[in-house]
Coordinates of C-alpha atoms and ligand atoms in Angstrom, one line a residue:
X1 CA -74.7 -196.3 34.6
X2 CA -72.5 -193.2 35.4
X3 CA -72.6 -190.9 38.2
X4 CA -73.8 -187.9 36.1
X5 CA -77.3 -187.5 35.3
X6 CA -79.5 -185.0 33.4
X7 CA -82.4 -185.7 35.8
X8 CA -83.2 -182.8 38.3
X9 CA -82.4 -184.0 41.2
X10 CA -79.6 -186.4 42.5
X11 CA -80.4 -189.3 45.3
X12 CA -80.2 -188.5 49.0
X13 CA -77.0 -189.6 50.2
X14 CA -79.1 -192.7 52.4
X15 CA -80.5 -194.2 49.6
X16 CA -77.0 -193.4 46.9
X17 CA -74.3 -194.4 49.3
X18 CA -76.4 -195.9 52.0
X19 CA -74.9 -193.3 54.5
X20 CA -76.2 -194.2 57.8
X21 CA -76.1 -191.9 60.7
X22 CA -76.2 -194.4 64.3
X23 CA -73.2 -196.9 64.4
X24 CA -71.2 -197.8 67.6
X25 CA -68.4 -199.8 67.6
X26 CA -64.9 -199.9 65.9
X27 CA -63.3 -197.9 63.1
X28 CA -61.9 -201.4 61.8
X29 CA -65.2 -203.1 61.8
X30 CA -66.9 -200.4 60.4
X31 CA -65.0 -200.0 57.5
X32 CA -65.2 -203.5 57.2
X33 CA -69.1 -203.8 57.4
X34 CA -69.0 -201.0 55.2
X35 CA -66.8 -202.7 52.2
X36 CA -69.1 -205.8 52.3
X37 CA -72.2 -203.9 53.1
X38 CA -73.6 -205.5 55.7
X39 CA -74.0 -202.4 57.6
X40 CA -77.7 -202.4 58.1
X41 CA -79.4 -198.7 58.7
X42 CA -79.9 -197.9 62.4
X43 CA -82.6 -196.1 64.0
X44 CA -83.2 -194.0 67.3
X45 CA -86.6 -194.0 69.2
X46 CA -85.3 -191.0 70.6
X47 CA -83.2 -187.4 68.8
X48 CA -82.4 -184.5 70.7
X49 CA -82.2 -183.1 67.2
X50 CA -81.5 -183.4 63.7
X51 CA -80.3 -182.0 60.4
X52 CA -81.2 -181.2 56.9
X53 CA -80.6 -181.1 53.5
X54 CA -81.0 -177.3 54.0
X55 CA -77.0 -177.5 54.5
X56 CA -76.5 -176.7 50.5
X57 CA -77.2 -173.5 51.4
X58 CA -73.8 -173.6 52.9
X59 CA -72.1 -174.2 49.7
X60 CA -74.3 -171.9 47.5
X61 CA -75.3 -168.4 49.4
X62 CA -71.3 -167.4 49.4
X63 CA -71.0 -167.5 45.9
X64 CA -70.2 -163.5 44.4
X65 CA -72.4 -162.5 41.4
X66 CA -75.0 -164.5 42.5
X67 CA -78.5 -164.6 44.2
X68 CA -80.6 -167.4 46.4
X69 CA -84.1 -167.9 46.2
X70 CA -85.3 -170.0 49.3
X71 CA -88.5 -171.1 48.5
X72 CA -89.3 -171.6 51.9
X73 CA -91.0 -170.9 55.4
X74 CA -89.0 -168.0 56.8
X75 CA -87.8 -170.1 59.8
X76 CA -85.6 -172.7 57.4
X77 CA -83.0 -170.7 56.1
X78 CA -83.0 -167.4 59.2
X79 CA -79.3 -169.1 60.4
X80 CA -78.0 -168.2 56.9
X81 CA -78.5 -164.6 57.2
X82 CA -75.4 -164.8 59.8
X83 CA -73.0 -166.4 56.9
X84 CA -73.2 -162.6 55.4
X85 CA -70.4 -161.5 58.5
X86 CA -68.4 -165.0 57.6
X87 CA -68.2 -164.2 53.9
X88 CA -67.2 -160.5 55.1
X89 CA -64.0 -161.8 57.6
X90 CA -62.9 -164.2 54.7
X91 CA -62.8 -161.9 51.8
X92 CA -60.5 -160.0 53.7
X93 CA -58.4 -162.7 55.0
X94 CA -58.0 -163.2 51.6
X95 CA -57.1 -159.8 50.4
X96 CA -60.0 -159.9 48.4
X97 CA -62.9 -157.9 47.6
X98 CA -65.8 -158.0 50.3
X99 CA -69.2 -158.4 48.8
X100 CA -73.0 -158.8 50.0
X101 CA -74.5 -162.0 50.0
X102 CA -77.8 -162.0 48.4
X103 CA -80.6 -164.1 50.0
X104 CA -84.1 -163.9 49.9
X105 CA -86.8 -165.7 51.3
X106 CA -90.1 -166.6 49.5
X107 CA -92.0 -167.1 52.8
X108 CA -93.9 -169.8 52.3
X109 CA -97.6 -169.4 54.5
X110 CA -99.3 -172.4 55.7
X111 CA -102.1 -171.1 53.5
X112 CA -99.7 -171.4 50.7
X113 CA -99.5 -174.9 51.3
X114 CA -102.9 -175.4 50.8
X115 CA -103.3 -173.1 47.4
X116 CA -99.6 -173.3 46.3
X117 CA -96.4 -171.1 46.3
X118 CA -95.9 -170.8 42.8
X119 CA -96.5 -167.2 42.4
X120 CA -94.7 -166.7 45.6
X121 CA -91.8 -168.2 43.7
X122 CA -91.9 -166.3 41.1
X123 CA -92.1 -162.9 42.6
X124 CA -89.3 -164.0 44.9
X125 CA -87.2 -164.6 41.8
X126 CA -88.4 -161.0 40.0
X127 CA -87.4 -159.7 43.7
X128 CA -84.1 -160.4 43.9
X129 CA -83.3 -159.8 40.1
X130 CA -84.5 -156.1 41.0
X131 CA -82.5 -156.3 44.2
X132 CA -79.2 -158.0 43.2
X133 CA -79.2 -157.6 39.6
X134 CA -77.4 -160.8 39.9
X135 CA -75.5 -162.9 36.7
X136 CA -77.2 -166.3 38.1
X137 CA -79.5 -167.2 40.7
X138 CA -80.2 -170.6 42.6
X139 CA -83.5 -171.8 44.2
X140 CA -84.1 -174.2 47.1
X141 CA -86.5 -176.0 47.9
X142 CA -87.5 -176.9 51.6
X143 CA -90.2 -180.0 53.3
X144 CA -93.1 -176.9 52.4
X145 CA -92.5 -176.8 48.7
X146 CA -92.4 -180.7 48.3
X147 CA -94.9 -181.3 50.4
X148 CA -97.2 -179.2 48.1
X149 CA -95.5 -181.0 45.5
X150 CA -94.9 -177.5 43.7
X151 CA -93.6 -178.0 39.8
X152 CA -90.5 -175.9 40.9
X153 CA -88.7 -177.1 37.3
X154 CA -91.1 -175.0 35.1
X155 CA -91.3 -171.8 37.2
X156 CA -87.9 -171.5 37.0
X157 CA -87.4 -172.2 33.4
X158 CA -89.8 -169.9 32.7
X159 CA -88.2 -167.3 35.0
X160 CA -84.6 -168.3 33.6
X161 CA -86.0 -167.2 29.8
X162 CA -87.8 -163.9 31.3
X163 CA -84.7 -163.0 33.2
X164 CA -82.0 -164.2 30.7
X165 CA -78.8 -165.6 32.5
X166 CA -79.3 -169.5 34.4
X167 CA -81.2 -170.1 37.1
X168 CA -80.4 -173.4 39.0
X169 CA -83.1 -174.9 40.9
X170 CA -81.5 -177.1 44.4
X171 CA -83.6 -179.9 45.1
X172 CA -83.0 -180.2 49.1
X173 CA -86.4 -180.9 50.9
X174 CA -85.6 -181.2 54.5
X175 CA -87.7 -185.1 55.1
X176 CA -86.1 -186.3 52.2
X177 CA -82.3 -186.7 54.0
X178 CA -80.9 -186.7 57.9
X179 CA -77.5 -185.8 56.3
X180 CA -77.1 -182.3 55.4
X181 CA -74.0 -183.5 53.2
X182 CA -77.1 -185.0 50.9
X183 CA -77.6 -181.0 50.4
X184 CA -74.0 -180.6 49.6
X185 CA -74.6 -182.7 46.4
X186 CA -78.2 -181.4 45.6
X187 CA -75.9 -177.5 45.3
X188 CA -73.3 -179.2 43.4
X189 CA -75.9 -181.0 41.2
X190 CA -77.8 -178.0 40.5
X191 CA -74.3 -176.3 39.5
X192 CA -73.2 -178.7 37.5
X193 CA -76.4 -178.8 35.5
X194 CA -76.8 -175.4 35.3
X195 CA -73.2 -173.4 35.4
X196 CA -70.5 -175.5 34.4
X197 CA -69.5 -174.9 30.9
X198 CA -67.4 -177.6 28.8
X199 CA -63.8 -176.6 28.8
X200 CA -62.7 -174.3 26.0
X201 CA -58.9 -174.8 26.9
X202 CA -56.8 -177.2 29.3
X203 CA -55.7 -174.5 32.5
X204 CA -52.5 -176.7 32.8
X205 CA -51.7 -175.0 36.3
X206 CA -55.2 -174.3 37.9
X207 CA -56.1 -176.4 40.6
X208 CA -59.8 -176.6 41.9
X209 CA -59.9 -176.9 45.8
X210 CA -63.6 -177.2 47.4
X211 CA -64.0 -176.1 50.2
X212 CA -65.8 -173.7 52.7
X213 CA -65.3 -169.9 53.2
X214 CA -62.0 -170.6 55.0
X215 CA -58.9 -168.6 54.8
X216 CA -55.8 -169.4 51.9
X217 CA -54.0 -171.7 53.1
X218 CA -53.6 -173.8 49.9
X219 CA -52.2 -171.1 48.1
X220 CA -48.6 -170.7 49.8
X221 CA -48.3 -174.7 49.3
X222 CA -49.5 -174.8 46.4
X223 CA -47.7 -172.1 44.7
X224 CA -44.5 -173.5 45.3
X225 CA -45.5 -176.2 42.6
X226 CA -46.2 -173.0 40.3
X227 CA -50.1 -174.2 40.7
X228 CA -52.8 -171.8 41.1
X229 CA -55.9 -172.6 43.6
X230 CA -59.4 -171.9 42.3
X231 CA -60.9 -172.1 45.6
X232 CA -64.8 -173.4 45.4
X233 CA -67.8 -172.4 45.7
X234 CA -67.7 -169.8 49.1
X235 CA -66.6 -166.7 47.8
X236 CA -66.0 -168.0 44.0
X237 CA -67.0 -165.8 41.1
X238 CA -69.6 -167.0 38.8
X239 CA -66.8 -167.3 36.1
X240 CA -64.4 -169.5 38.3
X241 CA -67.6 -171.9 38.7
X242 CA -68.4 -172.2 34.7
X243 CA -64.9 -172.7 34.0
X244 CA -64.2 -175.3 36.8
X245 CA -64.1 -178.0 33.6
X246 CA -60.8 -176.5 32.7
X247 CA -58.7 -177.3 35.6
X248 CA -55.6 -179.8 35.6
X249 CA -56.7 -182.0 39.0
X250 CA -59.5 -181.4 41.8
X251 CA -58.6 -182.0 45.6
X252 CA -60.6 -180.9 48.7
X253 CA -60.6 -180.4 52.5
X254 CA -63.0 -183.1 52.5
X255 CA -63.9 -185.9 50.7
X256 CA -67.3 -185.3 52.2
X257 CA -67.8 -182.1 51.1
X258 CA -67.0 -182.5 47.3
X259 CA -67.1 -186.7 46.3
X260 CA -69.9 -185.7 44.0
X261 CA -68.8 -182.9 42.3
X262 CA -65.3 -184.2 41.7
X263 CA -66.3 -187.4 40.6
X264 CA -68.1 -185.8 38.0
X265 CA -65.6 -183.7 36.7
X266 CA -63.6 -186.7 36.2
X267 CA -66.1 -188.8 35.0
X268 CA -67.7 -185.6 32.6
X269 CA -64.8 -183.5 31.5
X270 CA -61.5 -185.7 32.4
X271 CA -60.7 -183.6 35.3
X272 CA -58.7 -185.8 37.7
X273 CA -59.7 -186.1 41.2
X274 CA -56.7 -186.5 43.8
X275 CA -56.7 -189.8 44.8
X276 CA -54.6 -189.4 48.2
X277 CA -56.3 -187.9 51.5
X278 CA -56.3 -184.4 52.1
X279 CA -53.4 -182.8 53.7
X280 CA -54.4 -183.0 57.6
X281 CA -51.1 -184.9 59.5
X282 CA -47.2 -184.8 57.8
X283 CA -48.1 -188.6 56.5
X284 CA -51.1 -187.3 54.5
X285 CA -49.4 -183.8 53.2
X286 CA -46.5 -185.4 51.9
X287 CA -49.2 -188.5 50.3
X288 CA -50.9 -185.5 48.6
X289 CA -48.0 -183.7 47.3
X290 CA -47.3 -186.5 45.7
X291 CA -50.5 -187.6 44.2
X292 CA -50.6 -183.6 42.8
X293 CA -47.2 -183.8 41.5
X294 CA -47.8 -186.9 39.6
X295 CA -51.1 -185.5 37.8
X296 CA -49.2 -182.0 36.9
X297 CA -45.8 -183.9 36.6
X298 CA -43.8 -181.3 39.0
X299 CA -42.1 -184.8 41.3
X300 CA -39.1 -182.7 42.1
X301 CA -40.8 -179.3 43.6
X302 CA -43.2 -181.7 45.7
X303 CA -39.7 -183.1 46.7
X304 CA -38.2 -180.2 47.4
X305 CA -41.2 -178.9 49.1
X306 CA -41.8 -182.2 51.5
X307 CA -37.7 -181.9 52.0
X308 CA -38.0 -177.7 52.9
X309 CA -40.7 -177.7 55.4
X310 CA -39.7 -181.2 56.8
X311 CA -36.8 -179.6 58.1
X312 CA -38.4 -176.4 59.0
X313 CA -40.6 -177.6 61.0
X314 CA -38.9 -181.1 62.6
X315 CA -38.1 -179.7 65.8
X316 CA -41.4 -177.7 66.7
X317 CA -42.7 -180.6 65.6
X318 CA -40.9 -182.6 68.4
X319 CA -40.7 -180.2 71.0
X320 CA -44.9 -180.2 71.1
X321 CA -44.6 -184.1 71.1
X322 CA -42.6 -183.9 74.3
X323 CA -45.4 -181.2 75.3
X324 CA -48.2 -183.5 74.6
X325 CA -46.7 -187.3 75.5
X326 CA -49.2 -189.2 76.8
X327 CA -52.4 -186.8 76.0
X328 CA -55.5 -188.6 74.6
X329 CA -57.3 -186.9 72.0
X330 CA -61.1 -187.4 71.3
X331 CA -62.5 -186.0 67.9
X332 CA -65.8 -184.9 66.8
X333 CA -66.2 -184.1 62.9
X334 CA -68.3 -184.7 59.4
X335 CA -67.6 -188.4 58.3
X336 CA -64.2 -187.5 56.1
X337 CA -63.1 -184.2 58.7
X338 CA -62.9 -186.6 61.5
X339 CA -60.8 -188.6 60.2
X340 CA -58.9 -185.3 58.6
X341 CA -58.7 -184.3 62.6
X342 CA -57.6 -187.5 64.0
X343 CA -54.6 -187.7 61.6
X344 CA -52.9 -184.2 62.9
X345 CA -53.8 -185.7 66.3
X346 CA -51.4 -188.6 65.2
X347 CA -48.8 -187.0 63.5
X348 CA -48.4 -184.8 67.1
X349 CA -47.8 -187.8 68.9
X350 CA -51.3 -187.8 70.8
X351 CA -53.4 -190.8 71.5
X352 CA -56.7 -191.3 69.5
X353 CA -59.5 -191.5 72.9
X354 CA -62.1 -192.4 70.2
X355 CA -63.5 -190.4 67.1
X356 CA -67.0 -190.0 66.3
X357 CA -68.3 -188.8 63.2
X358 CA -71.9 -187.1 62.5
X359 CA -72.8 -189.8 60.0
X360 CA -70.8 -192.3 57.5
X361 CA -71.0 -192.9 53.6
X362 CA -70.4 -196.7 53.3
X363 CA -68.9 -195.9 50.1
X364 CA -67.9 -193.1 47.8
X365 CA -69.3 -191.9 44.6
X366 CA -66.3 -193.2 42.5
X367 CA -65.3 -196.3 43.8
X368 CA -61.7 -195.5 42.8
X369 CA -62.5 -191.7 45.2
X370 CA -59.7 -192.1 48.3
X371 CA -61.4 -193.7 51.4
X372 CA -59.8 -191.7 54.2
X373 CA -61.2 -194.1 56.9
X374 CA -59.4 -196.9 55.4
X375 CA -56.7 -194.2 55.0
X376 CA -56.6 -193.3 58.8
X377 CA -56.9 -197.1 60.1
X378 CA -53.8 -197.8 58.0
X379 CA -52.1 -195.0 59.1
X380 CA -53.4 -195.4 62.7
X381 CA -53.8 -199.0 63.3
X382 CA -57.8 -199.6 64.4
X383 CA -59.4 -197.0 66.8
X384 CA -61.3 -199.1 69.3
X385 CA -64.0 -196.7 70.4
X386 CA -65.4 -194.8 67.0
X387 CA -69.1 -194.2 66.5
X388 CA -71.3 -192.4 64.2
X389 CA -73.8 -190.0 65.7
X390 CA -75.6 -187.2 64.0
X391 CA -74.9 -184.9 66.7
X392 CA -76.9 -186.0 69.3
X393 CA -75.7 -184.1 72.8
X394 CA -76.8 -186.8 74.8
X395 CA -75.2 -189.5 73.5
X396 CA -71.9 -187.5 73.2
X397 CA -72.0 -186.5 76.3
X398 CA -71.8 -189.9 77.7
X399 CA -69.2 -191.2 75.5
X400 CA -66.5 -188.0 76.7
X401 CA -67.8 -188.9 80.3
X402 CA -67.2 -192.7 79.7
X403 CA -63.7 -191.9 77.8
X404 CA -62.6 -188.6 79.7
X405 CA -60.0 -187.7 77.2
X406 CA -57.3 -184.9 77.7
X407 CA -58.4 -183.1 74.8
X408 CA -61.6 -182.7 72.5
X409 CA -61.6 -181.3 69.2
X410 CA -64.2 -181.0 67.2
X411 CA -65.7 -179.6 64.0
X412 CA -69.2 -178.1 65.8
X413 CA -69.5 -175.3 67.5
X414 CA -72.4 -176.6 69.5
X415 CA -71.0 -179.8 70.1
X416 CA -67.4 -177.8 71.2
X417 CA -68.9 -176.2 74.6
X418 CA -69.8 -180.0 75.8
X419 CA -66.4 -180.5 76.3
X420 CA -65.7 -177.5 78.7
X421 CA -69.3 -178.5 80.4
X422 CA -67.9 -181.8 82.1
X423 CA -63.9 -180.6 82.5
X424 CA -62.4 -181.7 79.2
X425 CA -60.6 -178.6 77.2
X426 CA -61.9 -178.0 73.7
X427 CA -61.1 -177.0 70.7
X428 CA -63.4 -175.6 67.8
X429 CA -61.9 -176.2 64.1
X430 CA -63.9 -173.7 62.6
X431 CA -61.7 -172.9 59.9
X432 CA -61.5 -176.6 57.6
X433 CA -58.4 -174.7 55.7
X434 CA -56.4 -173.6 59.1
X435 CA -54.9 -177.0 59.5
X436 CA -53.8 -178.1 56.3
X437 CA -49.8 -179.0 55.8
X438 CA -46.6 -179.3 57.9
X439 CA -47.7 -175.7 59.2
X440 CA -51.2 -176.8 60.3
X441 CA -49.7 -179.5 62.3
X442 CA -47.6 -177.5 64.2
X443 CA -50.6 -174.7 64.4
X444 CA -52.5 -177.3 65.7
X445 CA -50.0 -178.3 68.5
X446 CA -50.1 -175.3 69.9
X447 CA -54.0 -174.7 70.2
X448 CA -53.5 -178.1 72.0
X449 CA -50.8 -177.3 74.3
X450 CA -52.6 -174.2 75.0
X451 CA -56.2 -175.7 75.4
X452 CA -54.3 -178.1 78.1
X453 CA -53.6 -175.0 80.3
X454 CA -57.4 -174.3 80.5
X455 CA -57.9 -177.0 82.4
X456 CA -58.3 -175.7 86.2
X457 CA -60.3 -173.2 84.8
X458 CA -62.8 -176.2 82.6
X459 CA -63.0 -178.0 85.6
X460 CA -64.0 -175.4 87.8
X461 CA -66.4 -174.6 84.9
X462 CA -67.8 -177.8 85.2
X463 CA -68.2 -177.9 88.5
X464 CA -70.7 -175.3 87.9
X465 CA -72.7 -176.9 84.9
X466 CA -75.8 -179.1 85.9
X467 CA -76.8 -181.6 83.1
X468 CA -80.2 -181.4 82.0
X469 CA -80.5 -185.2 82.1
X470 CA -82.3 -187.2 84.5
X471 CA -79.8 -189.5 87.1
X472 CA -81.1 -192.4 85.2
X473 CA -79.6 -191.0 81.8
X474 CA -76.1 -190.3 83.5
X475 CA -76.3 -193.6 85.2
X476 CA -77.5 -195.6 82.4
X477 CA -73.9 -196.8 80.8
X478 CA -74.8 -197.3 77.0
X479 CA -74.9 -194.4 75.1
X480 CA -76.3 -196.0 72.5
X481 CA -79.0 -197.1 74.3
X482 CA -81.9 -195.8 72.0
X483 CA -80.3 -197.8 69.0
X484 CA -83.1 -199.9 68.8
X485 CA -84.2 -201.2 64.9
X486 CA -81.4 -201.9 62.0
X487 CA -83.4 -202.4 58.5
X488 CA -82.0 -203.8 55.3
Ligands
LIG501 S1 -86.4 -180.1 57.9 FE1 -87.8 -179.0 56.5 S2 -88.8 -177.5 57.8 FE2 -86.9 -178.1 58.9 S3 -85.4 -176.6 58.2 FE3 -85.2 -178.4 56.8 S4 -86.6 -177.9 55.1 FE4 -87.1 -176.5 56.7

């Protein structure tokens, strides 16, 4: 059976890739466990919090041309409306045009649960076509439409032939997934289904990079291989999206963001993925160069490229390793980012404290897809203390107290703050595309180095911070201690 199918919806990422979301242990024996899968699925008894599926809306309300439809309680999707001054700050990092996102809400009633939202969906859609007069619109669903069990698929036929231009309904019902990633693949589905056209011509030089609304960084590399970047989906036009079938090779800042989509293009319309990780650490940049050069046969500018900024940067390199010698790092990312992170960490010279990652794919959607944990333990040797934890502040807290690394980075902002809450300075990677290349490693090394002089002042910080855990919690020394149930 192939990874593509016609059917509405695509399988959560639990169920597809048996992703689980609790693990404690090594990276070693995780990846291990994970090749023979006998990783069994963990449970809590206890979450601070959680995630959803919801997270598509990441990936689709950035998109220019187009609106959103979130058929929806109000309270779902209200964190959204601040990715309209995100959008904003990255057109213009970009020299590009700045454009309004346009969202609406259906505002799904508790009495709408009980006599159905399918009126509300439609008037939502009419809505935003008066609003945005937009060239295609998408729809996503929430735990309040399934639960009514609403027949989302004819509505919005029915509204796609009234309105005339595609309307692509997400499938990402919040009960259905713990991992928001599972709502990176319901957007990519939905686009796939809906907006990607067959290619009319090979574009021989246009590379597709997923990624999020982060600033170009691929583009000065990138160029210098005469490629072109068709960044995707944040801040894409609709025309970029329907012609994404065209392009020479797909890569990404993250495997986890885009295995889906790019194993579909390969497995659909011949569109190679890049096999090699993405370019987070000097190993990993030049392994990339590579693996592009080889699919758009330019071996001597990749060469000449790895050769130029090799030398450019060799002795910042070095003179932040003597900076940093003997500086443990702890990271804290999405499944493929952390291990994106820890790489930069080791091509700086720092010690890996641990890594944990907010949940783990035990495999990828096209078995021959890069595994960049694998990738990381080669390059890395094992990493004795690694977990997987969906974010849970009190679990993470404990491991950074049991660890006390020099250094945190990590990929959430509210996860970030921990660190500077118990003395440990912190960095916030909120920009995936900032560290990317010889460049971002030496970018990196300085946020480092200059994180390491906050330390007095973290410290005094956290002299001030009282936990809001009982004495029992901070005493207890497991932090995994509400692990309690693994099912087959
Ligand atoms: S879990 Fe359900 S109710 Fe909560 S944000 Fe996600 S879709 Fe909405």
């Amino acid at each position: 059976m192939g990874i593509y199918s016609t059917s509405p919806e695509i399988e959560v990422r639990e169920r597809r890739l048996h992703s689980i979301i609790s693990y404690n242990g090594t990276a070693k024996d995780l990846y291990e466990q994970s090749r023979s899968r006998s990783l069994l699925h963990t449970e809590r008894s206890y979450s601070q919090c959680s995630a959803c599926a919801e997270g598509c809306t990441s990936v689709v309300t950035h998109i220019r041309d187009c609106a959103v439809v979130f058929h929806a309680p109000i309270g779902c999707d209200a964190g959204m409306f601040n990715n309209a001054l995100v959008s904003k700050g990255t057109a213009k990092s970009r020299k590009q045009e700045e454009f309004s996102l346009n969202m609406l809400s259906s505002n799904i009633l508790e009495k709408d649960t009980i006599f159905g939202a399918a009126d509300k969906l439609r008037a939502a859609i009419r809505e935003a076509d008066q609003r945005f007069h937009p060239k295609a619109m998408f729809v996503t669903t929430s735990c309040a439409s399934g639960i009514i069990g609403e027949d989302i698929e004819s509505v919005v036929n029915e509204m796609e032939e009234a309105l005339g231009y595609p309307i692509a309904p997400i499938y990402c019902e919040g009960f259905k997934s713990r991992i928001w990633s599972s709502g990176f693949d319901a957007a990519f589905h939905g686009v796939l289904r809906k907006l990607v056209k067959s290619p009319r011509k090979k574009q021989e030089d246009l590379v597709n990079v997923f990624n999020f609304e982060g600033m170009d960084t691929f583009t000065p590399l990138l160029s210098r291989l005469n490629l072109r970047v068709n960044y995707l989906l944040p801040l894409a036009s609709l025309e970029q999206i329907e012609t994404i079938s065209e392009a020479v090779c797909s890569t990404t800042i993250c495997e986890t963001l885009s295995m889906y989509v790019g194993a579909v293009l390969e497995e659909k319309y011949g569109v190679p993925e890049v096999k090699a990780p993405s370019p987070y650490g000097i190993d990993w940049t030049n392994q990339w160069l590579r693996a592009i050069a080889k699919l758009t046969h330019r071996e001597e500018l990749a060469e000449q490229l790895i050769k130029e900024d090799g030398e450019k940067y060799h002795d910042e390199i070095e003179a932040l390793k003597a900076k940093l010698a003997g500086k443990k790092v702890y990271v804290i990312s999405g499944d493929s980012f952390a291990h994106n992170l820890a790489n930069v960490g080791k091509s700086l010279g720092l010690e890996l404290a641990g890594a944990t990652s907010l949940h783990h794919d035990l495999h990828t959607d096209n078995p021959a897809s890069v595994n960049t944990l694998s990738a990381l333990i080669e390059t890395n040797g094992d990493i004795p203390n690694f977990s997987v934890c969906n974010m849970q502040p009190y679990q993470v807290i404990k491991i950074l107290l049991r660890l006390r690394p020099d250094l945190l980075v990590c990929r959430h902002m509210g996860l970030t703050s921990l660190g500077s809450k118990i003395g440990i300075p912190a960095i916030f990677e909120g920009d995936a595309n900032f560290s990317i290349g010889y460049e971002g490693v030496v970018k990196m090394g300085r946020r480092f180095y200059e994180a390491l002089q906050t330390k007095k002042l973290v410290e005094n910080i956290a002299r001030h911070v009282k936990q809001p855990y009982t004495d029992w919690w901070l005493a207890e020394e497991d932090p995994f201690y509400f692990q309690v149930r693994a099912v087959s």
